CSV table of C-alpha atoms and ligand atoms in Angstrom, one decimal:
chain,number,residue,atom,x,y,z
C,55,MET,CA,132.2,108.4,143.2
C,56,GLN,CA,129.1,109.4,141.1
C,57,LEU,CA,129.8,110.6,137.6
C,58,GLU,CA,128.4,113.7,136.0
C,59,ILE,CA,129.0,114.6,132.4
C,60,ILE,CA,129.3,118.1,130.9
C,61,ILE,CA,129.1,118.4,127.2
C,62,LEU,CA,130.3,121.7,125.6
C,63,ALA,CA,128.2,122.8,122.7
C,64,ALA,CA,127.7,126.6,122.9
C,65,GLY,CA,130.1,127.7,120.1
C,66,ARG,CA,128.9,128.8,116.8
C,67,GLY,CA,131.7,127.0,114.8
C,68,VAL,CA,132.8,130.0,112.7
C,69,ARG,CA,135.0,127.9,110.5
C,70,MET,CA,132.0,125.9,109.3
C,71,GLN,CA,130.8,129.1,107.5
C,72,SER,CA,127.3,128.1,108.1
C,73,ASP,CA,124.0,129.3,109.5
C,74,LEU,CA,123.6,126.0,111.2
C,75,PRO,CA,125.4,125.8,114.6
C,76,LYS,CA,128.4,123.5,114.3
C,77,VAL,CA,127.1,120.7,116.6
C,78,LEU,CA,124.0,120.3,114.4
C,79,HIS,CA,125.9,119.5,111.3
C,80,PRO,CA,125.2,115.9,110.4
C,81,LEU,CA,127.6,113.0,110.7
C,82,ALA,CA,126.2,109.6,109.6
C,83,GLY,CA,122.8,111.2,109.3
C,84,LYS,CA,122.7,112.6,112.9
C,85,PRO,CA,123.9,115.8,114.4
C,86,LEU,CA,127.4,115.8,115.8
C,87,ILE,CA,126.0,116.5,119.3
C,88,TRP,CA,123.6,113.5,119.0
C,89,HIS,CA,126.6,111.2,118.8
C,90,VAL,CA,128.2,112.7,121.8
C,91,LEU,CA,124.9,112.5,123.8
C,92,LYS,CA,124.4,108.8,122.8
C,93,THR,CA,127.9,108.0,124.0
C,94,ALA,CA,127.4,110.0,127.2
C,95,ALA,CA,124.1,108.3,127.9
C,96,ALA,CA,125.6,104.9,127.6
C,97,LEU,CA,127.9,105.8,130.6
C,98,ASN,CA,124.8,106.2,132.8
C,99,PRO,CA,125.9,109.4,134.4
C,100,PHE,CA,124.1,110.7,137.5
C,101,LYS,CA,123.5,113.9,135.6
C,102,LEU,CA,124.1,115.0,132.0
C,103,HIS,CA,124.6,118.7,131.5
C,104,VAL,CA,124.9,120.3,128.1
C,105,VAL,CA,126.2,123.9,127.8
C,106,VAL,CA,124.5,125.7,124.9
C,107,GLY,CA,124.7,129.2,123.7
C,108,HIS,CA,124.7,129.9,120.0
C,109,SER,CA,121.3,128.8,118.5
C,110,ALA,CA,120.5,127.2,121.8
C,111,GLU,CA,116.9,126.5,121.0
C,112,LYS,CA,117.7,124.7,117.8
C,113,VAL,CA,120.3,122.5,119.6
C,114,LYS,CA,117.8,121.7,122.3
C,115,THR,CA,115.2,120.6,119.8
C,116,ALA,CA,117.6,118.4,118.0
C,117,CYS,CA,118.5,116.7,121.3
C,118,ALA,CA,114.9,116.0,122.5
C,119,ASP,CA,115.6,112.3,122.6
C,120,PHE,CA,117.9,112.7,125.6
C,121,SER,CA,117.3,113.6,129.2
C,122,VAL,CA,119.6,116.6,129.7
C,123,ASN,CA,120.1,119.5,132.1
C,124,TRP,CA,120.5,122.5,129.8
C,125,VAL,CA,123.0,125.2,130.8
C,126,PHE,CA,123.1,128.5,129.0
C,127,GLN,CA,126.4,130.2,128.2
C,128,LYS,CA,125.4,133.7,127.1
C,129,GLU,CA,128.8,134.7,125.6
C,130,GLN,CA,131.3,132.1,124.3
C,131,LEU,CA,134.4,133.1,126.3
C,132,GLY,CA,136.1,129.8,126.1
C,133,THR,CA,135.8,126.2,127.2
C,134,GLY,CA,136.8,127.0,130.8
C,135,HIS,CA,134.1,129.6,131.0
C,136,ALA,CA,131.6,127.2,129.5
C,137,VAL,CA,132.3,124.6,132.2
C,138,LEU,CA,132.1,127.3,134.9
C,139,GLN,CA,128.5,128.0,133.8
C,140,ALA,CA,127.5,124.4,134.6
C,141,LEU,CA,129.4,124.1,137.8
C,142,SER,CA,126.7,125.4,140.2
C,143,GLU,CA,124.5,122.6,139.1
C,144,VAL,CA,127.1,119.9,139.6
C,145,SER,CA,127.1,118.1,143.0
C,146,PRO,CA,130.4,118.8,144.9
C,147,GLU,CA,130.9,115.1,145.5
C,148,SER,CA,130.8,114.1,141.9
C,149,ARG,CA,133.5,113.2,139.4
C,150,VAL,CA,133.1,115.2,136.2
C,151,LEU,CA,133.7,114.1,132.7
C,152,VAL,CA,133.9,116.9,130.1
C,153,LEU,CA,133.1,116.1,126.5
C,154,TYR,CA,133.1,118.4,123.5
C,155,GLY,CA,130.1,118.6,121.2
C,156,ASP,CA,132.4,118.7,118.2
C,157,VAL,CA,134.4,115.6,119.0
C,158,PRO,CA,131.7,113.0,118.1
C,159,LEU,CA,133.5,109.7,117.5
C,160,ILE,CA,134.9,108.9,120.9
C,161,SER,CA,133.8,105.4,121.8
C,162,VAL,CA,132.1,104.3,125.0
C,163,GLY,CA,135.0,101.9,125.5
C,164,THR,CA,137.6,104.6,125.5
C,165,LEU,CA,135.7,106.7,127.9
C,166,ARG,CA,135.2,103.7,130.3
C,167,GLN,CA,138.9,103.3,130.2
C,168,LEU,CA,139.4,106.9,131.1
C,169,ILE,CA,136.9,106.6,133.9
C,170,HIS,CA,138.0,103.3,135.4
C,171,GLU,CA,141.7,103.0,134.7
C,172,THR,CA,142.4,106.3,136.5
C,173,GLY,CA,140.9,105.4,139.8
C,174,ALA,CA,139.5,108.5,141.3
C,175,GLY,CA,142.3,110.6,139.8
C,176,SER,CA,142.4,113.5,137.4
C,177,ALA,CA,143.1,112.5,133.8
C,178,VAL,CA,143.0,113.8,130.3
C,179,LEU,CA,142.4,111.8,127.1
C,180,THR,CA,145.2,112.4,124.5
C,181,ALA,CA,146.1,110.9,121.1
C,182,ASP,CA,149.1,110.8,118.9
C,183,LEU,CA,148.3,112.3,115.5
C,184,ASP,CA,150.3,112.4,112.3
C,185,ASP,CA,148.9,115.8,111.7
C,186,PRO,CA,148.4,117.5,115.0
C,187,SER,CA,147.8,121.0,113.6
C,188,GLY,CA,144.9,122.9,115.2
C,189,TYR,CA,144.9,120.9,118.4
C,190,GLY,CA,146.3,121.7,121.8
C,191,ARG,CA,149.6,119.9,122.4
C,192,VAL,CA,150.5,117.9,125.5
C,193,LEU,CA,153.7,119.1,127.2
C,194,ARG,CA,155.5,116.7,129.5
C,195,ASP,CA,158.4,117.2,131.9
C,196,SER,CA,161.8,115.4,131.5
C,197,ALA,CA,160.4,112.4,133.4
C,198,GLY,CA,157.5,112.2,130.9
C,199,ARG,CA,154.9,113.4,133.4
C,200,PHE,CA,152.1,115.5,132.2
C,201,GLU,CA,152.8,119.2,132.6
C,202,ARG,CA,150.3,121.3,130.7
C,203,ILE,CA,148.4,121.8,127.4
C,204,VAL,CA,149.5,124.5,125.0
C,205,GLU,CA,147.0,125.7,122.4
C,206,ASP,CA,148.0,125.5,118.8
C,207,LYS,CA,147.7,129.3,118.5
C,208,ASP,CA,149.9,129.9,121.5
C,209,ALA,CA,152.6,127.3,120.8
C,210,THR,CA,156.2,127.9,120.0
C,211,PRO,CA,157.6,126.3,116.8
C,212,SER,CA,159.2,123.5,118.7
C,213,GLU,CA,155.9,122.9,120.7
C,214,LEU,CA,154.1,122.7,117.4
C,215,GLU,CA,156.3,119.7,116.5
C,216,ILE,CA,154.7,117.7,119.3
C,217,ARG,CA,152.3,115.1,118.0
C,218,GLU,CA,150.5,114.2,121.2
C,219,ILE,CA,147.4,116.2,121.3
C,220,ASN,CA,144.6,117.1,123.8
C,221,THR,CA,141.4,115.5,122.7
C,222,GLY,CA,139.4,118.0,124.9
C,223,VAL,CA,138.1,115.1,127.0
C,224,LEU,CA,139.1,115.2,130.7
C,225,ILE,CA,137.9,113.9,134.0
C,226,VAL,CA,138.4,115.7,137.3
C,227,SER,CA,136.5,116.0,140.6
C,228,ALA,CA,133.9,118.7,141.0
C,229,ALA,CA,135.8,119.8,144.0
C,230,GLN,CA,138.9,120.5,141.8
C,231,LEU,CA,136.7,122.3,139.3
C,232,ASN,CA,135.3,124.4,142.1
C,233,ALA,CA,138.7,125.2,143.4
C,234,TYR,CA,140.6,125.8,140.2
C,235,LEU,CA,138.3,126.9,137.4
C,236,PRO,CA,137.6,130.4,138.9
C,237,THR,CA,141.4,131.0,138.9
C,238,VAL,CA,141.8,130.4,135.2
C,239,THR,CA,142.4,133.7,133.3
C,240,SER,CA,142.0,134.7,129.6
C,241,ASP,CA,145.6,135.9,129.4
C,242,ASN,CA,146.5,134.1,126.2
C,243,GLY,CA,146.6,134.5,122.4
C,244,GLN,CA,142.9,134.1,121.9
C,245,GLY,CA,141.8,136.0,125.0
C,246,GLU,CA,139.7,132.9,126.1
C,247,TYR,CA,139.3,131.0,129.3
C,248,TYR,CA,140.9,127.7,128.5
C,249,LEU,CA,139.5,124.6,130.3
C,250,PRO,CA,142.8,122.7,129.9
C,251,ASP,CA,144.5,125.4,132.0
C,252,ILE,CA,143.1,123.8,135.2
C,253,LEU,CA,145.3,120.8,134.5
C,254,SER,CA,148.5,122.9,134.8
C,255,ARG,CA,147.1,124.5,138.0
C,256,LEU,CA,146.7,121.1,139.4
C,257,VAL,CA,150.2,120.1,138.5
C,258,GLU,CA,151.5,123.3,140.1
C,259,ASP,CA,149.9,122.1,143.3
C,260,ASN,CA,151.6,118.7,143.0
C,261,GLU,CA,148.5,116.8,141.7
C,262,GLN,CA,149.3,114.1,139.2
C,263,ILE,CA,147.5,114.2,135.9
C,264,LEU,CA,147.1,110.8,134.3
C,265,THR,CA,146.8,110.4,130.5
C,266,ILE,CA,144.9,107.8,128.5
C,267,ASN,CA,145.8,107.5,124.9
C,268,ALA,CA,143.0,107.1,122.4
C,269,LEU,CA,142.9,105.9,118.8
C,270,SER,CA,143.4,108.8,116.3
C,271,ASP,CA,140.1,108.2,114.5
C,272,GLU,CA,138.1,108.6,117.6
C,273,VAL,CA,139.3,112.0,118.6
C,274,LEU,CA,138.8,114.0,115.4
C,275,GLY,CA,137.6,117.4,116.4
C,276,ILE,CA,135.4,119.0,113.8
C,277,ASN,CA,135.9,122.6,113.2
C,278,ASP,CA,135.4,122.9,109.4
C,279,ARG,CA,133.8,121.0,106.6
C,280,PHE,CA,137.0,119.2,105.6
C,281,GLN,CA,137.4,117.8,109.1
C,282,LEU,CA,133.7,116.8,109.0
C,283,ALA,CA,134.2,114.9,105.8
C,284,ARG,CA,137.2,113.2,107.3
C,285,ALA,CA,135.3,112.1,110.3
C,286,GLU,CA,132.5,110.9,108.1
C,287,ALA,CA,135.0,108.8,106.2
C,288,ALA,CA,136.6,107.4,109.4
C,289,ASN,CA,133.2,106.6,110.8
C,290,ARG,CA,132.1,104.9,107.5
C,291,VAL,CA,135.1,102.6,107.5
C,292,ASN,CA,134.7,101.8,111.2
C,293,ARG,CA,131.0,100.9,110.7
C,294,ALA,CA,131.8,98.9,107.6
C,295,ARG,CA,134.5,97.0,109.5
C,296,ALA,CA,132.1,96.1,112.3
C,297,LEU,CA,129.6,94.7,109.7
C,298,MET,CA,132.4,92.7,108.1
C,299,ASP,CA,133.4,91.3,111.5
C,300,GLN,CA,129.8,90.0,111.7
C,301,GLY,CA,130.2,88.0,108.5
C,302,VAL,CA,128.9,90.5,105.9
C,303,THR,CA,130.5,90.9,102.5
C,304,LEU,CA,130.9,94.5,101.5
C,305,ILE,CA,131.9,94.9,97.9
C,306,ASP,CA,133.6,98.2,98.8
C,307,PRO,CA,133.7,99.1,102.5
C,308,THR,CA,134.4,102.8,101.6
C,309,ARG,CA,131.1,102.9,99.6
C,310,VAL,CA,128.5,101.8,102.1
C,311,GLU,CA,126.7,104.3,104.4
C,312,ILE,CA,125.4,103.2,107.7
C,313,ARG,CA,123.3,105.9,109.3
C,314,GLY,CA,121.6,103.9,112.0
C,315,GLU,CA,121.6,100.5,113.7
C,316,VAL,CA,122.1,97.6,111.4
C,317,GLU,CA,121.8,94.0,112.4
C,318,CYS,CA,123.0,91.4,109.9
C,319,GLY,CA,122.8,87.6,109.7
C,320,SER,CA,125.6,85.6,108.0
C,321,ASP,CA,126.6,85.8,104.4
C,322,VAL,CA,124.8,89.0,103.6
C,323,VAL,CA,126.2,90.7,100.6
C,324,ILE,CA,126.0,94.5,100.1
C,325,ASP,CA,127.0,96.0,96.9
C,326,ILE,CA,128.4,99.5,96.4
C,327,ASN,CA,126.7,102.8,97.3
C,328,VAL,CA,124.1,101.3,99.6
C,329,ILE,CA,122.7,103.5,102.3
C,330,LEU,CA,121.2,101.9,105.4
C,331,SER,CA,119.4,104.2,107.8
C,332,GLY,CA,117.4,103.9,111.0
C,333,LYS,CA,116.9,100.3,112.3
C,334,VAL,CA,117.6,97.8,109.6
C,335,VAL,CA,117.7,94.0,109.9
C,336,LEU,CA,119.2,92.0,107.1
C,337,GLU,CA,118.7,88.3,107.8
C,338,ASN,CA,121.0,85.5,106.5
C,339,GLN,CA,122.0,85.6,102.8
C,340,VAL,CA,120.2,88.8,102.0
C,341,ASN,CA,121.7,90.4,98.9
C,342,VAL,CA,121.5,94.2,98.5
C,343,GLY,CA,122.1,95.6,95.0
C,344,ALA,CA,124.1,98.7,94.1
C,345,ASN,CA,122.7,102.1,94.8
C,346,SER,CA,119.9,100.9,97.0
C,347,CYS,CA,118.6,102.7,100.2
C,348,ILE,CA,117.0,100.7,103.0
C,349,SER,CA,115.6,102.4,106.1
C,350,ASN,CA,113.7,101.1,109.1
C,351,SER,CA,113.0,97.7,107.6
C,352,THR,CA,113.5,94.0,108.1
C,353,ILE,CA,114.6,91.9,105.2
C,354,GLY,CA,114.1,88.2,105.4
C,355,ALA,CA,116.6,85.5,104.7
C,356,GLY,CA,117.6,85.0,101.1
C,357,THR,CA,115.8,88.0,99.8
C,358,VAL,CA,117.4,89.8,96.9
C,359,ILE,CA,117.1,93.5,96.5
C,360,HIS,CA,118.2,94.4,93.0
C,361,PRO,CA,120.0,97.6,92.3
C,362,MET,CA,118.5,101.1,92.5
C,363,SER,CA,115.7,100.1,94.9
C,364,ILE,CA,114.3,102.0,97.9
C,365,VAL,CA,112.9,100.2,100.8
C,366,ASP,CA,111.5,102.2,103.7
C,367,GLY,CA,109.4,101.1,106.7
C,368,ALA,CA,108.8,97.6,105.3
C,369,THR,CA,108.8,94.0,106.5
C,370,ILE,CA,110.0,91.7,103.8
C,371,GLU,CA,109.9,87.9,104.5
C,372,SER,CA,112.3,85.4,103.1
C,373,SER,CA,113.3,84.7,99.5
C,374,CYS,CA,111.5,87.8,98.0
C,375,SER,CA,112.8,89.6,95.0
C,376,ILE,CA,112.7,93.4,94.9
C,377,GLY,CA,113.6,95.7,92.0
C,378,PRO,CA,115.6,96.8,90.2
C,379,PHE,CA,114.1,100.3,90.5
C,380,ALA,CA,111.4,99.4,93.0
C,381,ARG,CA,110.1,101.8,95.6
C,382,ILE,CA,108.8,100.0,98.7
C,383,ARG,CA,107.2,102.5,101.1
C,384,ALA,CA,106.0,102.5,104.7
C,385,GLY,CA,103.6,99.8,105.8
C,386,THR,CA,104.5,97.3,103.0
C,387,ARG,CA,104.6,93.7,104.1
C,388,LEU,CA,105.8,91.0,101.6
C,389,SER,CA,105.3,87.4,102.5
C,390,SER,CA,108.0,84.9,101.4
C,391,GLU,CA,108.7,84.5,97.7
C,392,ALA,CA,106.8,87.6,96.8
C,393,LYS,CA,108.2,89.6,93.9
C,394,ILE,CA,108.1,93.3,93.3
C,395,GLY,CA,109.7,94.2,90.0
C,396,ASN,CA,110.9,97.3,88.2
C,397,PHE,CA,109.1,100.6,88.6
C,398,VAL,CA,106.6,99.3,91.1
C,399,GLU,CA,105.7,101.4,94.1
C,400,THR,CA,104.0,100.0,97.1
C,401,LYS,CA,102.6,101.7,100.2
C,402,ASN,CA,100.7,100.3,103.1
C,403,THR,CA,100.2,97.1,101.1
C,404,THR,CA,100.5,93.4,101.9
C,405,LEU,CA,101.5,90.9,99.3
C,406,GLY,CA,100.9,87.2,100.1
C,407,GLU,CA,103.2,84.4,99.5
C,408,ALA,CA,104.6,84.1,96.0
C,409,SER,CA,102.5,86.9,94.7
C,410,LYS,CA,104.0,89.1,92.0
C,411,ALA,CA,103.8,92.6,90.7
C,412,SER,CA,106.7,92.4,88.2
C,413,HIS,CA,106.5,95.8,86.3
C,414,LEU,CA,105.2,99.3,86.5
C,415,ALA,CA,102.5,99.4,89.1
C,416,TYR,CA,101.2,101.4,92.0
C,417,LEU,CA,99.9,99.4,94.9
C,418,GLY,CA,98.7,101.6,97.7
C,419,ASP,CA,96.4,100.5,100.6
C,420,ALA,CA,96.1,97.1,99.1
C,421,LYS,CA,95.7,93.6,100.7
C,422,ILE,CA,96.8,91.0,98.2
C,423,GLY,CA,96.6,87.3,98.9
C,424,SER,CA,99.0,84.6,97.9
C,425,SER,CA,100.0,83.4,94.4
C,426,SER,CA,98.3,86.3,92.7
C,427,ASN,CA,99.6,88.1,89.7
C,428,ILE,CA,99.4,91.9,89.3
C,429,GLY,CA,100.0,92.9,85.7
C,430,ALA,CA,102.1,95.7,84.4
C,431,GLY,CA,100.6,99.1,84.7
C,432,THR,CA,98.1,98.2,87.4
C,433,ILE,CA,97.0,101.1,89.6
C,434,THR,CA,95.1,100.8,92.8
C,435,CYS,CA,93.2,104.1,92.9
C,436,ASN,CA,93.2,104.5,96.6
C,437,TYR,CA,92.6,108.2,96.9
C,438,ASP,CA,89.3,109.9,96.0
C,439,GLY,CA,90.7,113.4,96.7
C,440,VAL,CA,89.6,113.3,100.3
C,441,GLU,CA,90.1,109.9,101.8
C,442,LYS,CA,92.2,106.7,101.2
C,443,HIS,CA,90.4,103.4,100.4
C,444,THR,CA,91.4,99.8,100.4
C,445,THR,CA,91.7,97.4,97.5
C,446,GLU,CA,91.4,93.7,98.4
C,447,ILE,CA,92.6,91.0,96.1
C,448,GLY,CA,92.3,87.3,97.1
C,449,ASP,CA,94.6,84.3,96.5
C,450,ASN,CA,95.4,83.1,93.0
C,451,ALA,CA,93.8,86.2,91.4
C,452,PHE,CA,95.0,87.6,88.1
C,453,VAL,CA,94.9,91.3,87.4
C,454,GLY,CA,95.6,91.9,83.7
C,455,SER,CA,97.9,94.7,82.5
C,456,ASN,CA,96.9,98.3,82.7
C,457,SER,CA,94.0,97.8,85.0
C,458,THR,CA,92.7,100.6,87.2
C,459,LEU,CA,91.2,99.3,90.4
C,460,VAL,CA,89.0,102.0,91.9
C,461,ALA,CA,89.0,101.5,95.7
C,462,PRO,CA,87.2,100.5,97.8
C,463,VAL,CA,86.9,97.4,95.7
C,464,ASN,CA,87.3,93.7,96.3
C,465,ILE,CA,88.6,91.2,93.8
C,466,SER,CA,88.0,87.7,95.2
C,467,ALA,CA,90.2,84.6,95.1
C,468,GLU,CA,90.8,83.2,91.6
C,469,ALA,CA,89.0,86.1,90.0
C,470,PHE,CA,90.4,87.3,86.6
C,471,VAL,CA,90.5,90.9,85.5
C,472,SER,CA,91.0,91.4,81.9
C,473,ALA,CA,93.8,93.8,80.7
C,474,GLY,CA,92.9,97.4,80.4
C,475,SER,CA,89.9,97.2,82.7
C,476,THR,CA,88.7,100.0,85.0
C,477,ILE,CA,87.2,98.1,87.9
C,478,THR,CA,84.7,99.9,90.1
C,479,LYS,CA,82.6,96.9,91.2
C,480,ASP,CA,83.6,93.9,93.3
C,481,VAL,CA,84.5,90.8,91.3
C,482,ALA,CA,83.4,87.5,92.8
C,483,SER,CA,85.6,84.4,93.1
C,484,LYS,CA,86.4,82.8,89.7
C,485,GLU,CA,84.6,85.5,87.8
C,486,LEU,CA,86.1,87.3,84.8
C,487,ALA,CA,85.7,91.0,84.9
C,488,VAL,CA,86.0,93.0,81.7
C,489,GLY,CA,85.9,96.7,82.4
C,490,ARG,CA,86.8,98.1,79.0
C,491,SER,CA,84.8,99.2,75.9
C,492,PRO,CA,84.5,96.4,73.3
C,493,GLN,CA,86.8,96.6,70.4
C,494,ARG,CA,85.3,97.7,67.1
C,495,ASN,CA,87.2,97.0,63.8
C,496,VAL,CA,86.2,99.1,60.8
C,497,THR,CA,86.7,97.3,57.4
C,498,GLY,CA,87.4,99.4,54.3
C,499,TRP,CA,88.8,102.3,56.4
C,500,LYS,CA,91.2,104.6,54.6
C,501,ARG,CA,94.1,106.5,56.1
C,502,PRO,CA,93.9,110.3,55.9
C,503,GLN,CA,95.8,111.6,52.9
C,504,ALA,CA,97.9,114.7,52.8
C,505,LYS,CA,96.3,117.4,50.6
C,506,LYS,CA,98.1,118.0,47.3
O,734,UD1,C1,139.8,122.6,122.0
O,734,UD1,C2,140.9,122.6,123.0
O,734,UD1,C3,142.1,122.0,122.4
O,734,UD1,C4,141.8,120.6,121.9
O,734,UD1,C5,140.6,120.6,120.9
O,734,UD1,C6,140.2,119.2,120.7
O,734,UD1,C7,140.5,124.4,124.6
O,734,UD1,C8,141.0,125.8,124.9
O,734,UD1,N1,141.1,123.9,123.5
O,734,UD1,O1,140.2,123.5,121.0
O,734,UD1,O2,143.2,121.9,123.4
O,734,UD1,O3,143.0,120.0,121.2
O,734,UD1,O4,139.5,121.3,121.5
O,734,UD1,O5,139.2,119.1,119.7
O,734,UD1,O6,139.7,123.8,125.2
O,734,UD1,N2,132.6,125.8,123.5
O,734,UD1,C9,131.7,126.3,124.3
O,734,UD1,N3,131.8,127.5,124.8
O,734,UD1,C10,132.9,128.3,124.5
O,734,UD1,C11,133.9,127.8,123.7
O,734,UD1,C12,133.7,126.5,123.2
O,734,UD1,O7,130.7,125.6,124.6
O,734,UD1,O8,132.9,129.4,125.1
O,734,UD1,C13,132.5,124.4,122.9
O,734,UD1,C14,132.4,124.5,121.4
O,734,UD1,O9,131.0,124.6,121.0
O,734,UD1,C15,133.0,123.1,121.0
O,734,UD1,C16,134.0,122.8,122.2
O,734,UD1,O10,133.6,123.7,123.2
O,734,UD1,O11,132.0,122.1,121.0
O,734,UD1,C17,135.4,123.1,121.8
O,734,UD1,O12,135.6,124.4,121.4
O,734,UD1,P1,136.5,124.8,120.1
O,734,UD1,O13,136.4,126.3,120.0
O,734,UD1,O14,136.1,124.0,119.0
O,734,UD1,O15,137.9,124.5,120.7
O,734,UD1,P2,139.2,124.1,119.8
O,734,UD1,O16,139.9,125.3,119.3
O,734,UD1,O17,138.9,123.0,118.9
O,735,CA,CA1,137.0,122.1,118.2
C-alpha cells in the first residue's frame, strides 16, 4: 500500500512563550520541523503533507528545502481537526503515517519498524517514560490489548500513574481516517478534536490496534523550553555516541555540538566545546582543540586545529597547523603542512605547501605559493572601497613583518619584502623590495624637559 505522511505543525506552542512558532525553534541548529521533514523524506512517501496554521508563511519559508503539499488549518481546534484538513488531499487507497512537528527526534529506523512490522494494520507508537507527565497515556484491557489514549488533562489519578505514553505517531489507512475522523467530537477537558480518539473508535468496531514501543529519547515532545533543552541534550549525546562508534575520541561527549553532517576518519580527537556545523569532514588523526567551531569544511589527515579557532567553508589538506585563535573563512585552501597561527584571518586565499603565516595577519583574496613565509602583521589590502583585488605571492617568498600589500600586486617567487613595507608595485623574482622611509638617526638630540 502506498504511504502518505501528514505532519502536524499548525499550533503556536503557547508554552514556549515566544513570538517564533514552536516548530521553528532550533534543535541542533535546525528548526524542529526540519528534523521531522528530513526523517519523513527518508521514508520516500508518495505524498508528504504538512498542516500549518500559526505563522504559516514563516514555517513554509523555513521548510523550502523539502517538497511538501501545504495544508492550511485556519483555527487550531486539535490534532484530529488538523488531520481532517489534509484528508481531502490524501488518496483513499493510501496508508497514512501521522507525525507531530514538535516530536523531532524519532528515527527513521523506528518509523520503518512501525510501518513494516504492523503489516497493513493500524498502529500507534508508544514509549515507556519514567516521567510521563504531560503526555497522553495508553490504556489497555485486562488482556493487555490497546484500548484507548487518555490525555494527561483528562486522566484520573490512577490513569496518571501509567507510564506508557502516546508519542503522537500513528499509522492507519486513509479509508479509516475518512470513516472515523468526522465522528470525533471535542467533548473533553480541552474542548479539542483529539486525533488519538479515532483509535478507540476503531477498537469499538473490533479493529485491533498494534503498538510499537520506541526508545524514550526519540519520543520527546517539545512544548516548552525546558523540554527543548532536554531534547537538545539527548540529541547531543546520541550524535556524540555515533561519532565515538566510528572511532572518534571525544574528550567529553556532553560538550560537543554536532549541527550538521560529520564524517570522521579514525583516531580523530575532539576536545571540549567544539561545534561542528553543516557538512564537515575530519580525516584520520585530525585533532580539534577546545572551543573551536568548524563548519562546511574538509580537514585533511593529521591536521591540528589548536584551541579557539574558527574554520568555515575551507579545504585544509593534511598535516596543517591552525590556530590557536585563527579565523579561516570561506574559500580558504591550505595545502599540506601549511601553518596559520594565532590571530590570523584568511578569506578566499590559497596557501601552498608548507607556507606559513604564524601570527597576526589578514590574508584576503591571496594566492600564495609553497614554502613562503608571511610575517607577523602582514595585511593584504584587497579592497579599494569599491572592488576586491588579488595579491599573488610566489614560492619561497619572504614577506617581512608589518607589510602592507596593496592589491592588485604580485610578489614573485623568492622575492623578499623588507619589514614594514607598503608594497604597491610588483616585485620580481629574487628582488628585495624596501617600501619604507629610510631611517634617520639624530645625534646630540635632547629629550624634552619638563618646565620648572
Ligand atoms: C499530543 C497528543 C498526546 C501525546 C503528545 C505527544 C493529542 C490530542 N494529544 O499532545 O496524546 O502524548 O502529543 O507529544 O493528539 N497541532 C496542529 N493543529 C492543532 C493542534 C495541534 O497542527 O489544532 C500540532 C501542533 O503544532 C503540534 C502537534 O500537533 O506540532 C501536537 O500538538 P500539541 O498541542 O503539542 O499536543 P500535546 O498536548 O503535546
Ligand atoms: Ca506536543
